[in-house]
mmCIF file of C-alpha atoms and ligand atoms in Angstrom:
data_model
loop_
_atom_site.group_PDB
_atom_site.id
_atom_site.type_symbol
_atom_site.label_atom_id
_atom_site.label_comp_id
_atom_site.label_asym_id
_atom_site.label_seq_id
_atom_site.Cartn_x
_atom_site.Cartn_y
_atom_site.Cartn_z
ATOM 1 C CA UNK A 1 -4.189 11.530 -26.755
ATOM 2 C CA UNK A 2 -4.351 8.585 -24.388
ATOM 3 C CA UNK A 3 -7.184 8.620 -21.850
ATOM 4 C CA UNK A 4 -4.885 7.129 -19.193
ATOM 5 C CA UNK A 5 -1.222 8.037 -18.964
ATOM 6 C CA UNK A 6 -0.097 6.543 -15.673
ATOM 7 C CA UNK A 7 -0.859 4.057 -12.920
ATOM 8 C CA UNK A 8 0.217 4.483 -9.296
ATOM 9 C CA UNK A 9 0.280 1.379 -7.136
ATOM 10 C CA UNK A 10 0.170 1.010 -3.391
ATOM 11 C CA UNK A 11 2.621 -1.684 -2.216
ATOM 12 C CA UNK A 12 1.345 -3.613 0.812
ATOM 13 C CA UNK A 13 -1.696 -5.675 -0.165
ATOM 14 C CA UNK A 14 -1.586 -4.598 -3.820
ATOM 15 C CA UNK A 15 1.824 -5.682 -5.166
ATOM 16 C CA UNK A 16 2.808 -8.030 -2.333
ATOM 17 C CA UNK A 17 0.920 -9.732 0.475
ATOM 18 C CA UNK A 18 2.778 -8.067 3.350
ATOM 19 C CA UNK A 19 -0.375 -7.162 5.335
ATOM 20 C CA UNK A 20 0.018 -10.507 7.126
ATOM 21 C CA UNK A 21 3.552 -9.586 8.255
ATOM 22 C CA UNK A 22 2.466 -6.131 9.488
ATOM 23 C CA UNK A 23 -0.378 -7.845 11.382
ATOM 24 C CA UNK A 24 1.930 -10.443 12.919
ATOM 25 C CA UNK A 25 4.380 -7.768 14.079
ATOM 26 C CA UNK A 26 1.624 -5.552 15.533
ATOM 27 C CA UNK A 27 0.024 -8.511 17.258
ATOM 28 C CA UNK A 28 3.331 -9.260 19.012
ATOM 29 C CA UNK A 29 3.320 -5.649 20.227
ATOM 30 C CA UNK A 30 -0.319 -5.924 21.352
ATOM 31 C CA UNK A 31 0.506 -9.088 23.301
ATOM 32 C CA UNK A 32 3.387 -7.276 25.025
ATOM 33 C CA UNK A 33 0.881 -4.552 25.933
ATOM 34 C CA UNK A 34 -1.400 -7.236 27.367
ATOM 35 C CA UNK A 35 -4.089 -7.838 24.722
ATOM 36 C CA UNK A 36 -4.779 -9.535 21.376
ATOM 37 C CA UNK A 37 -6.096 -7.711 18.369
ATOM 38 C CA UNK A 38 -7.992 -9.346 15.555
ATOM 39 C CA UNK A 39 -7.497 -9.643 11.797
ATOM 40 C CA UNK A 40 -10.751 -7.624 11.408
ATOM 41 C CA UNK A 41 -9.388 -4.816 13.589
ATOM 42 C CA UNK A 42 -6.235 -4.930 11.452
ATOM 43 C CA UNK A 43 -8.316 -3.544 8.538
ATOM 44 C CA UNK A 44 -8.091 -0.134 10.279
ATOM 45 C CA UNK A 45 -4.301 -0.209 10.019
ATOM 46 C CA UNK A 46 -4.115 -0.726 6.270
ATOM 47 C CA UNK A 47 -2.479 2.217 4.532
ATOM 48 C CA UNK A 48 -1.811 3.935 7.869
ATOM 49 C CA UNK A 49 1.743 5.006 8.821
ATOM 50 C CA UNK A 50 3.696 3.179 11.510
ATOM 51 C CA UNK A 51 3.318 6.026 14.025
ATOM 52 C CA UNK A 52 -0.438 6.374 13.460
ATOM 53 C CA UNK A 53 -0.883 2.584 13.542
ATOM 54 C CA UNK A 54 0.564 2.467 17.072
ATOM 55 C CA UNK A 55 -1.975 5.070 18.207
ATOM 56 C CA UNK A 56 -4.809 2.925 16.795
ATOM 57 C CA UNK A 57 -3.388 -0.172 18.543
ATOM 58 C CA UNK A 58 -3.230 1.712 21.852
ATOM 59 C CA UNK A 59 -6.853 2.826 21.411
ATOM 60 C CA UNK A 60 -8.010 -0.703 20.601
ATOM 61 C CA UNK A 61 -6.291 -2.053 23.727
ATOM 62 C CA UNK A 62 -7.267 0.978 25.799
ATOM 63 C CA UNK A 63 -3.638 1.271 26.934
ATOM 64 C CA UNK A 64 -1.782 4.442 27.983
ATOM 65 C CA UNK A 65 2.013 4.596 27.593
ATOM 66 C CA UNK A 66 4.717 7.284 27.688
ATOM 67 C CA UNK A 67 6.386 8.806 24.629
ATOM 68 C CA UNK A 68 9.614 6.920 25.407
ATOM 69 C CA UNK A 69 7.684 3.648 25.459
ATOM 70 C CA UNK A 70 6.025 4.642 22.182
ATOM 71 C CA UNK A 71 9.437 5.090 20.572
ATOM 72 C CA UNK A 72 10.692 1.735 21.771
ATOM 73 C CA UNK A 73 7.523 -0.085 20.589
ATOM 74 C CA UNK A 74 7.854 1.565 17.155
ATOM 75 C CA UNK A 75 11.454 0.346 16.882
ATOM 76 C CA UNK A 76 10.493 -3.127 18.089
ATOM 77 C CA UNK A 77 7.570 -3.375 15.637
ATOM 78 C CA UNK A 78 9.830 -2.520 12.738
ATOM 79 C CA UNK A 79 12.554 -4.933 13.910
ATOM 80 C CA UNK A 80 10.005 -7.766 14.019
ATOM 81 C CA UNK A 81 8.652 -6.739 10.592
ATOM 82 C CA UNK A 82 12.146 -6.517 9.069
ATOM 83 C CA UNK A 83 12.888 -10.001 10.320
ATOM 84 C CA UNK A 84 9.656 -11.326 8.741
ATOM 85 C CA UNK A 85 10.432 -9.766 5.341
ATOM 86 C CA UNK A 86 14.155 -10.484 5.256
ATOM 87 C CA UNK A 87 13.776 -13.536 3.022
ATOM 88 C CA UNK A 88 11.022 -12.193 0.763
ATOM 89 C CA UNK A 89 11.340 -13.318 -2.832
ATOM 90 C CA UNK A 90 9.398 -13.068 -6.131
ATOM 91 C CA UNK A 91 7.055 -15.907 -5.075
ATOM 92 C CA UNK A 92 5.380 -13.354 -2.772
ATOM 93 C CA UNK A 93 4.248 -11.076 -5.595
ATOM 94 C CA UNK A 94 0.443 -11.231 -5.654
ATOM 95 C CA UNK A 95 -1.055 -13.253 -8.560
ATOM 96 C CA UNK A 96 -1.253 -11.430 -11.900
ATOM 97 C CA UNK A 97 0.630 -8.328 -10.736
ATOM 98 C CA UNK A 98 3.810 -8.779 -12.744
ATOM 99 C CA UNK A 99 1.914 -9.535 -15.948
ATOM 100 C CA UNK A 100 -0.300 -6.477 -15.375
ATOM 101 C CA UNK A 101 2.746 -4.223 -14.918
ATOM 102 C CA UNK A 102 4.314 -5.581 -18.113
ATOM 103 C CA UNK A 103 1.097 -4.908 -20.068
ATOM 104 C CA UNK A 104 1.237 -1.284 -18.900
ATOM 105 C CA UNK A 105 4.881 -1.035 -19.882
ATOM 106 C CA UNK A 106 4.083 -2.352 -23.392
ATOM 107 C CA UNK A 107 1.323 0.238 -23.757
ATOM 108 C CA UNK A 108 3.732 2.962 -22.579
ATOM 109 C CA UNK A 109 1.639 3.756 -19.515
ATOM 110 C CA UNK A 110 3.880 5.207 -16.793
ATOM 111 C CA UNK A 111 4.213 3.251 -13.542
ATOM 112 C CA UNK A 112 4.806 4.615 -10.031
ATOM 113 C CA UNK A 113 4.646 3.384 -6.472
ATOM 114 C CA UNK A 114 2.763 5.378 -3.823
ATOM 115 C CA UNK A 115 3.190 3.705 -0.432
ATOM 116 C CA UNK A 116 3.049 4.767 3.219
ATOM 117 C CA UNK A 117 5.778 2.247 4.033
ATOM 118 C CA UNK A 118 9.351 3.237 4.803
ATOM 119 C CA UNK A 119 10.375 -0.281 3.785
ATOM 120 C CA UNK A 120 9.046 -0.095 0.222
ATOM 121 C CA UNK A 121 12.340 0.003 -1.698
ATOM 122 C CA UNK A 122 13.994 -3.069 -0.147
ATOM 123 C CA UNK A 123 10.759 -5.034 -0.645
ATOM 124 C CA UNK A 124 10.555 -4.104 -4.340
ATOM 125 C CA UNK A 125 14.216 -5.086 -4.700
ATOM 126 C CA UNK A 126 13.702 -8.448 -3.001
ATOM 127 C CA UNK A 127 10.783 -9.360 -5.274
ATOM 128 C CA UNK A 128 12.730 -8.104 -8.329
ATOM 129 C CA UNK A 129 10.125 -5.555 -9.433
ATOM 130 C CA UNK A 130 12.001 -2.346 -8.675
ATOM 131 C CA UNK A 131 13.062 -1.790 -12.283
ATOM 132 C CA UNK A 132 9.457 -1.658 -13.496
ATOM 133 C CA UNK A 133 8.776 1.494 -11.441
ATOM 134 C CA UNK A 134 9.721 4.799 -13.016
ATOM 135 C CA UNK A 135 9.012 6.678 -9.790
ATOM 136 C CA UNK A 136 8.846 5.528 -6.150
ATOM 137 C CA UNK A 137 7.248 7.677 -3.466
ATOM 138 C CA UNK A 138 7.251 6.040 -0.040
ATOM 139 C CA UNK A 139 6.795 6.827 3.638
ATOM 140 C CA UNK A 140 10.213 8.501 3.783
ATOM 141 C CA UNK A 141 9.108 11.204 1.369
ATOM 142 C CA UNK A 142 5.710 12.303 2.647
ATOM 143 C CA UNK A 143 4.685 14.415 5.608
ATOM 144 C CA UNK A 144 0.947 13.746 5.415
ATOM 145 C CA UNK A 145 -0.378 10.180 5.458
ATOM 146 C CA UNK A 146 -3.315 8.782 3.466
ATOM 147 C CA UNK A 147 -6.195 9.868 3.224
ATOM 148 C CA UNK A 148 -4.196 12.987 2.336
ATOM 149 C CA UNK A 149 -3.368 12.684 -1.372
ATOM 150 C CA UNK A 150 0.257 13.897 -0.934
ATOM 151 C CA UNK A 151 1.879 10.543 -1.755
ATOM 152 C CA UNK A 152 -0.015 10.230 -5.058
ATOM 153 C CA UNK A 153 0.349 13.921 -5.921
ATOM 154 C CA UNK A 154 4.120 13.662 -5.520
ATOM 155 C CA UNK A 155 4.158 10.577 -7.747
ATOM 156 C CA UNK A 156 2.063 12.258 -10.460
ATOM 157 C CA UNK A 157 4.268 15.343 -10.339
ATOM 158 C CA UNK A 158 7.452 13.298 -10.754
ATOM 159 C CA UNK A 159 5.873 11.392 -13.657
ATOM 160 C CA UNK A 160 4.640 14.665 -15.127
ATOM 161 C CA UNK A 161 1.055 13.438 -15.514
ATOM 162 C CA UNK A 162 -2.326 14.839 -14.507
ATOM 163 C CA UNK A 163 -4.302 13.231 -11.685
ATOM 164 C CA UNK A 164 -7.406 12.752 -13.849
ATOM 165 C CA UNK A 165 -5.346 10.665 -16.296
ATOM 166 C CA UNK A 166 -3.799 8.553 -13.553
ATOM 167 C CA UNK A 167 -5.266 5.419 -11.986
ATOM 168 C CA UNK A 168 -4.479 4.618 -8.353
ATOM 169 C CA UNK A 169 -4.637 0.984 -7.194
ATOM 170 C CA UNK A 170 -5.221 0.605 -3.453
ATOM 171 C CA UNK A 171 -6.320 -2.055 -0.981
ATOM 172 C CA UNK A 172 -7.010 0.360 1.891
ATOM 173 C CA UNK A 173 -9.999 2.630 2.331
ATOM 174 C CA UNK A 174 -7.683 5.475 3.445
ATOM 175 C CA UNK A 175 -5.755 5.073 0.173
ATOM 176 C CA UNK A 176 -8.914 5.086 -1.961
ATOM 177 C CA UNK A 177 -10.095 8.251 -0.218
ATOM 178 C CA UNK A 178 -6.628 9.774 -0.755
ATOM 179 C CA UNK A 179 -6.850 9.012 -4.484
ATOM 180 C CA UNK A 180 -10.373 10.465 -4.730
ATOM 181 C CA UNK A 181 -9.332 13.553 -2.730
ATOM 182 C CA UNK A 182 -6.518 14.199 -5.209
ATOM 183 C CA UNK A 183 -8.762 13.868 -8.274
ATOM 184 C CA UNK A 184 -7.233 10.524 -9.331
ATOM 185 C CA UNK A 185 -9.177 7.594 -10.753
ATOM 186 C CA UNK A 186 -9.452 4.884 -8.085
ATOM 187 C CA UNK A 187 -9.463 1.105 -8.263
ATOM 188 C CA UNK A 188 -9.888 -0.907 -5.058
ATOM 189 C CA UNK A 189 -8.121 -4.233 -4.598
ATOM 190 C CA UNK A 190 -10.067 -6.497 -2.261
ATOM 191 C CA UNK A 191 -13.674 -6.812 -1.183
ATOM 192 C CA UNK A 192 -16.390 -4.389 -2.267
ATOM 193 C CA UNK A 193 -17.717 -4.124 1.314
ATOM 194 C CA UNK A 194 -14.417 -2.630 2.527
ATOM 195 C CA UNK A 195 -13.859 -0.362 -0.482
ATOM 196 C CA UNK A 196 -17.199 1.279 -1.250
ATOM 197 C CA UNK A 197 -15.638 4.645 -2.134
ATOM 198 C CA UNK A 198 -13.573 3.148 -4.983
ATOM 199 C CA UNK A 199 -14.781 3.778 -8.537
ATOM 200 C CA UNK A 200 -14.212 0.124 -9.359
ATOM 201 C CA UNK A 201 -13.225 -2.875 -7.212
ATOM 202 C CA UNK A 202 -11.415 -6.065 -8.252
ATOM 203 C CA UNK A 203 -10.402 -8.953 -5.982
ATOM 204 C CA UNK A 204 -6.847 -8.863 -7.390
ATOM 205 C CA UNK A 205 -4.974 -8.776 -10.701
ATOM 206 C CA UNK A 206 -5.356 -12.457 -11.529
ATOM 207 C CA UNK A 207 -7.014 -12.761 -14.979
ATOM 208 C CA UNK A 208 -7.498 -8.977 -15.180
ATOM 209 C CA UNK A 209 -5.983 -7.149 -18.138
ATOM 210 C CA UNK A 210 -4.990 -3.503 -18.273
ATOM 211 C CA UNK A 211 -7.631 -3.014 -20.959
ATOM 212 C CA UNK A 212 -10.318 -4.446 -18.629
ATOM 213 C CA UNK A 213 -9.495 -1.663 -16.157
ATOM 214 C CA UNK A 214 -9.397 1.075 -18.810
ATOM 215 C CA UNK A 215 -12.807 -0.056 -20.110
ATOM 216 C CA UNK A 216 -14.325 -0.200 -16.623
ATOM 217 C CA UNK A 217 -13.220 3.393 -15.958
ATOM 218 C CA UNK A 218 -14.282 4.789 -19.345
HETATM 219 C C1 BG6 B 301 1.336 0.654 4.629
HETATM 220 C C2 BG6 B 301 0.714 -0.534 5.327
HETATM 221 O O1 BG6 B 301 1.569 0.341 3.288
HETATM 222 O O2 BG6 B 301 2.576 1.008 5.245
HETATM 223 C C3 BG6 B 301 0.584 -0.258 6.813
HETATM 224 O O3 BG6 B 301 -0.548 -0.795 4.768
HETATM 225 C C4 BG6 B 301 1.930 0.138 7.388
HETATM 226 O O4 BG6 B 301 0.094 -1.412 7.452
HETATM 227 C C5 BG6 B 301 2.489 1.336 6.617
HETATM 228 O O5 BG6 B 301 1.805 0.486 8.758
HETATM 229 C C6 BG6 B 301 3.862 1.772 7.132
HETATM 230 O O6 BG6 B 301 4.787 0.761 6.865
HETATM 231 P P1 BG6 B 301 6.247 0.689 7.471
HETATM 232 O O7 BG6 B 301 6.898 -0.418 6.669
HETATM 233 O O8 BG6 B 301 6.917 2.011 7.223
HETATM 234 O O9 BG6 B 301 6.129 0.383 8.926
HETATM 235 MG MG1 MG B 302 -1.939 -1.315 1.116
#
């Protein structure tokens, strides 16, 4: 019996570096609302759905708007984001990711995506990684956002694996908490100071083998 049977990956900030595009789009919205918000404040938006992100932005700027205005800002944010990602290509896959996924495939470890984004599928297509994912659960398929474990639980169910034998890779604190809440093993991608709840933290997949991760979690 294998100790680990599956890996579930977040998309933004784990597979591809799209956090900068989300930030750019939200900052344009913030400017329209009359303020700037910082890259540090952007940390709070990681892993958070589009609708919830707008609420955080409004709180940061201390701005009150109507529900109609909310709807139009949500559409505008996504239009700006879609324009920024329209020419994405495989050069925007984060270092070491593709090799890591292929190592898992060779070892017959199942691979899924668990993302809050409603734009996950076209991004995976544009960077030519979509065929490596057996299961994709994205923001279109969940009703509860991270830190609720729904997105990972759905992925594990579709893969037919148990949470305790599944490793979740996440760059956001809400995603790490979601993984822990669901009984998954959790690996943080980024800086230790932002991801203290993760069982293990790596800066990225560059020079990291699948076996390194399995050993660290054993
Ligand atoms: C998450 C990102 O993966 O997806 C968030 O970390 C983003 O920043 C969320 O808000 C929703 O993405 P989208 O593409 O549906 O607006
Ligand atoms: Mg992320």
